[in-house]
PDB file of C-alpha atoms in Angstrom:
ATOM      1  CA  MET A   1      42.308  33.934   3.529  1.00  0.00           C
ATOM      2  CA  ASP A   2      45.571  32.158   3.953  1.00  0.00           C
ATOM      3  CA  LYS A   3      48.730  33.161   2.110  1.00  0.00           C
ATOM      4  CA  LYS A   4      48.602  30.226  -0.454  1.00  0.00           C
ATOM      5  CA  THR A   5      45.424  31.756  -1.922  1.00  0.00           C
ATOM      6  CA  GLU A   6      46.885  35.048  -2.506  1.00  0.00           C
ATOM      7  CA  ILE A   7      46.638  35.709  -6.330  1.00  0.00           C
ATOM      8  CA  SER A   8      48.826  38.034  -8.431  1.00  0.00           C
ATOM      9  CA  ALA A   9      47.355  40.816 -10.631  1.00  0.00           C
ATOM     10  CA  ALA A  10      47.581  38.614 -13.763  1.00  0.00           C
ATOM     11  CA  GLU A  11      45.826  35.745 -11.962  1.00  0.00           C
ATOM     12  CA  LEU A  12      43.048  38.215 -10.745  1.00  0.00           C
ATOM     13  CA  GLU A  13      42.318  39.083 -14.401  1.00  0.00           C
ATOM     14  CA  VAL A  14      41.696  35.414 -15.107  1.00  0.00           C
ATOM     15  CA  MET A  15      39.787  34.950 -11.889  1.00  0.00           C
ATOM     16  CA  GLN A  16      37.547  37.918 -12.932  1.00  0.00           C
ATOM     17  CA  VAL A  17      36.609  36.082 -16.102  1.00  0.00           C
ATOM     18  CA  LEU A  18      35.845  32.894 -14.108  1.00  0.00           C
ATOM     19  CA  TRP A  19      33.719  34.759 -11.640  1.00  0.00           C
ATOM     20  CA  GLU A  20      31.586  36.494 -14.475  1.00  0.00           C
ATOM     21  CA  ALA A  21      31.076  33.175 -16.226  1.00  0.00           C
ATOM     22  CA  ASP A  22      28.126  31.051 -14.977  1.00  0.00           C
ATOM     23  CA  THR A  23      29.734  27.798 -15.999  1.00  0.00           C
ATOM     24  CA  PRO A  24      33.108  26.191 -15.844  1.00  0.00           C
ATOM     25  CA  MET A  25      35.505  27.309 -18.672  1.00  0.00           C
ATOM     26  CA  ARG A  26      38.160  25.784 -20.996  1.00  0.00           C
ATOM     27  CA  VAL A  27      41.435  27.701 -21.245  1.00  0.00           C
ATOM     28  CA  GLN A  28      40.534  28.779 -24.730  1.00  0.00           C
ATOM     29  CA  ASP A  29      37.163  30.264 -23.422  1.00  0.00           C
ATOM     30  CA  VAL A  30      39.157  32.240 -20.847  1.00  0.00           C
ATOM     31  CA  CYS A  31      41.580  33.470 -23.519  1.00  0.00           C
ATOM     32  CA  ASP A  32      38.673  34.571 -25.670  1.00  0.00           C
ATOM     33  CA  ARG A  33      37.378  36.784 -22.948  1.00  0.00           C
ATOM     34  CA  LEU A  34      40.696  38.304 -22.036  1.00  0.00           C
ATOM     35  CA  THR A  35      40.646  40.472 -25.187  1.00  0.00           C
ATOM     36  CA  GLU A  36      42.481  43.471 -23.666  1.00  0.00           C
ATOM     37  CA  SER A  37      45.316  41.313 -22.224  1.00  0.00           C
ATOM     38  CA  ASN A  38      46.403  39.801 -25.392  1.00  0.00           C
ATOM     39  CA  TRP A  39      47.809  36.775 -23.610  1.00  0.00           C
ATOM     40  CA  LYS A  40      48.734  33.577 -25.328  1.00  0.00           C
ATOM     41  CA  TYR A  41      46.990  30.248 -24.674  1.00  0.00           C
ATOM     42  CA  LYS A  42      50.054  28.967 -22.834  1.00  0.00           C
ATOM     43  CA  THR A  43      50.223  31.844 -20.586  1.00  0.00           C
ATOM     44  CA  VAL A  44      46.552  31.486 -19.437  1.00  0.00           C
ATOM     45  CA  ALA A  45      46.987  27.753 -19.095  1.00  0.00           C
ATOM     46  CA  THR A  46      50.013  28.373 -16.874  1.00  0.00           C
ATOM     47  CA  LEU A  47      48.142  30.950 -14.754  1.00  0.00           C
ATOM     48  CA  LEU A  48      45.147  28.511 -14.390  1.00  0.00           C
ATOM     49  CA  MET A  49      47.574  25.733 -13.261  1.00  0.00           C
ATOM     50  CA  ARG A  50      49.209  27.956 -10.641  1.00  0.00           C
ATOM     51  CA  MET A  51      45.801  29.155  -9.415  1.00  0.00           C
ATOM     52  CA  GLU A  52      44.715  25.446  -9.071  1.00  0.00           C
ATOM     53  CA  GLU A  53      47.945  24.686  -7.007  1.00  0.00           C
ATOM     54  CA  LYS A  54      46.981  27.560  -4.769  1.00  0.00           C
ATOM     55  CA  GLY A  55      43.513  26.335  -4.297  1.00  0.00           C
ATOM     56  CA  ALA A  56      41.958  29.347  -5.998  1.00  0.00           C
ATOM     57  CA  VAL A  57      40.420  27.310  -8.810  1.00  0.00           C
ATOM     58  CA  ALA A  58      39.411  23.802  -9.492  1.00  0.00           C
ATOM     59  CA  SER A  59      39.507  21.844 -12.760  1.00  0.00           C
ATOM     60  CA  GLN A  60      37.667  18.827 -14.107  1.00  0.00           C
ATOM     61  CA  LYS A  61      38.467  16.914 -17.167  1.00  0.00           C
ATOM     62  CA  GLU A  62      35.934  16.848 -19.916  1.00  0.00           C
ATOM     63  CA  GLY A  63      37.193  15.026 -23.072  1.00  0.00           C
ATOM     64  CA  LYS A  64      40.708  16.281 -23.798  1.00  0.00           C
ATOM     65  CA  ALA A  65      40.132  19.679 -22.138  1.00  0.00           C
ATOM     66  CA  ASN A  66      40.042  20.742 -18.569  1.00  0.00           C
ATOM     67  CA  LEU A  67      37.304  22.980 -17.369  1.00  0.00           C
ATOM     68  CA  TYR A  68      38.108  25.520 -14.687  1.00  0.00           C
ATOM     69  CA  ARG A  69      35.847  27.112 -12.050  1.00  0.00           C
ATOM     70  CA  PRO A  70      36.622  29.423  -9.230  1.00  0.00           C
ATOM     71  CA  LEU A  71      36.906  28.249  -5.641  1.00  0.00           C
ATOM     72  CA  LEU A  72      37.570  31.636  -4.182  1.00  0.00           C
ATOM     73  CA  ASP A  73      34.355  33.533  -3.372  1.00  0.00           C
ATOM     74  CA  ARG A  74      34.459  36.888  -5.126  1.00  0.00           C
ATOM     75  CA  GLU A  75      32.802  38.897  -2.346  1.00  0.00           C
ATOM     76  CA  ILE A  76      35.089  37.298   0.373  1.00  0.00           C
ATOM     77  CA  TYR A  77      38.150  37.901  -1.700  1.00  0.00           C
ATOM     78  CA  GLN A  78      37.183  41.591  -2.289  1.00  0.00           C
ATOM     79  CA  LYS A  79      36.601  42.136   1.366  1.00  0.00           C
ATOM     80  CA  GLU A  80      39.840  40.597   2.346  1.00  0.00           C
ATOM     81  CA  GLN A  81      41.786  42.603  -0.264  1.00  0.00           C
ATOM     82  CA  THR A  82      40.069  45.847   0.835  1.00  0.00           C
ATOM     83  CA  LYS A  83      41.104  45.161   4.428  1.00  0.00           C
ATOM     84  CA  ASN A  84      44.653  44.517   3.295  1.00  0.00           C
ATOM     85  CA  PHE A  85      44.706  47.690   1.169  1.00  0.00           C
ATOM     86  CA  VAL A  86      43.375  49.863   4.123  1.00  0.00           C
ATOM     87  CA  LYS A  87      45.816  48.218   6.542  1.00  0.00           C
ATOM     88  CA  ARG A  88      48.810  48.840   4.163  1.00  0.00           C
ATOM     89  CA  LEU A  89      47.979  52.370   2.875  1.00  0.00           C
ATOM     90  CA  TYR A  90      45.996  53.896   5.797  1.00  0.00           C
ATOM     91  CA  ASN A  91      47.278  52.096   8.835  1.00  0.00           C
ATOM     92  CA  GLY A  92      43.996  50.369   9.185  1.00  0.00           C
ATOM     93  CA  SER A  93      41.968  53.586   9.260  1.00  0.00           C
ATOM     94  CA  VAL A  94      38.855  53.330   7.100  1.00  0.00           C
ATOM     95  CA  LYS A  95      38.127  56.973   8.059  1.00  0.00           C
ATOM     96  CA  ASP A  96      41.350  58.027   6.509  1.00  0.00           C
ATOM     97  CA  LEU A  97      40.485  56.144   3.270  1.00  0.00           C
ATOM     98  CA  ALA A  98      37.064  57.777   3.199  1.00  0.00           C
ATOM     99  CA  VAL A  99      38.589  61.299   3.701  1.00  0.00           C
ATOM    100  CA  SER A 100      41.083  60.508   0.936  1.00  0.00           C
ATOM    101  CA  LEU A 101      38.319  59.531  -1.374  1.00  0.00           C
ATOM    102  CA  PHE A 102      36.188  62.580  -0.557  1.00  0.00           C
ATOM    103  CA  GLN A 103      39.151  64.892  -1.194  1.00  0.00           C
ATOM    104  CA  SER A 104      39.988  63.333  -4.521  1.00  0.00           C
ATOM    105  CA  ASP A 105      38.434  64.617  -7.777  1.00  0.00           C
ATOM    106  CA  ASP A 106      37.295  61.170  -8.650  1.00  0.00           C
ATOM    107  CA  LEU A 107      33.926  61.142  -6.731  1.00  0.00           C
ATOM    108  CA  THR A 108      31.059  62.658  -8.648  1.00  0.00           C
ATOM    109  CA  GLU A 109      27.984  64.288  -7.141  1.00  0.00           C
ATOM    110  CA  ALA A 110      26.052  61.082  -8.015  1.00  0.00           C
ATOM    111  CA  ASP A 111      28.733  58.985  -6.150  1.00  0.00           C
ATOM    112  CA  ILE A 112      28.450  61.213  -3.026  1.00  0.00           C
ATOM    113  CA  ALA A 113      24.607  61.131  -3.187  1.00  0.00           C
ATOM    114  CA  GLU A 114      24.776  57.364  -3.432  1.00  0.00           C
ATOM    115  CA  ILE A 115      27.136  57.124  -0.425  1.00  0.00           C
ATOM    116  CA  ARG A 116      24.913  59.374   1.555  1.00  0.00           C
ATOM    117  CA  GLU A 117      22.009  57.222   0.788  1.00  0.00           C
ATOM    118  CA  LEU A 118      23.981  54.144   1.907  1.00  0.00           C
ATOM    119  CA  PHE A 119      24.791  55.759   5.215  1.00  0.00           C
ATOM    120  CA  HIS A 120      21.380  57.517   5.607  1.00  0.00           C
ATOM    121  CA  LEU A 121      23.022  60.922   5.780  1.00  0.00           C
TER     122      LEU A 121
END
């Protein structure tokens, strides 16, 4: 992923809505789904325009409204961001990340069992 498709935390919230939708969305549709953010229409419209300039979303005109759809693939973006996170916080060591997770109180017994199943441990 090149630098221009890096998106901010606010843009990521909007992108999450677009990824979860199964069809292109109007700005108002995105606003309606961002209930916890309490953003104004103009803010969401600005974020979408910025994201389009970065190549993260595309728009098409339908009547007077623009419909937006994601261009970034969710899975690819998540993998890239995970790699960047591990590189920044754990010097690229996935093992150190795993140790940190296992030593935290955040993992439940069910989480650990699921991880063991994934790794056939």
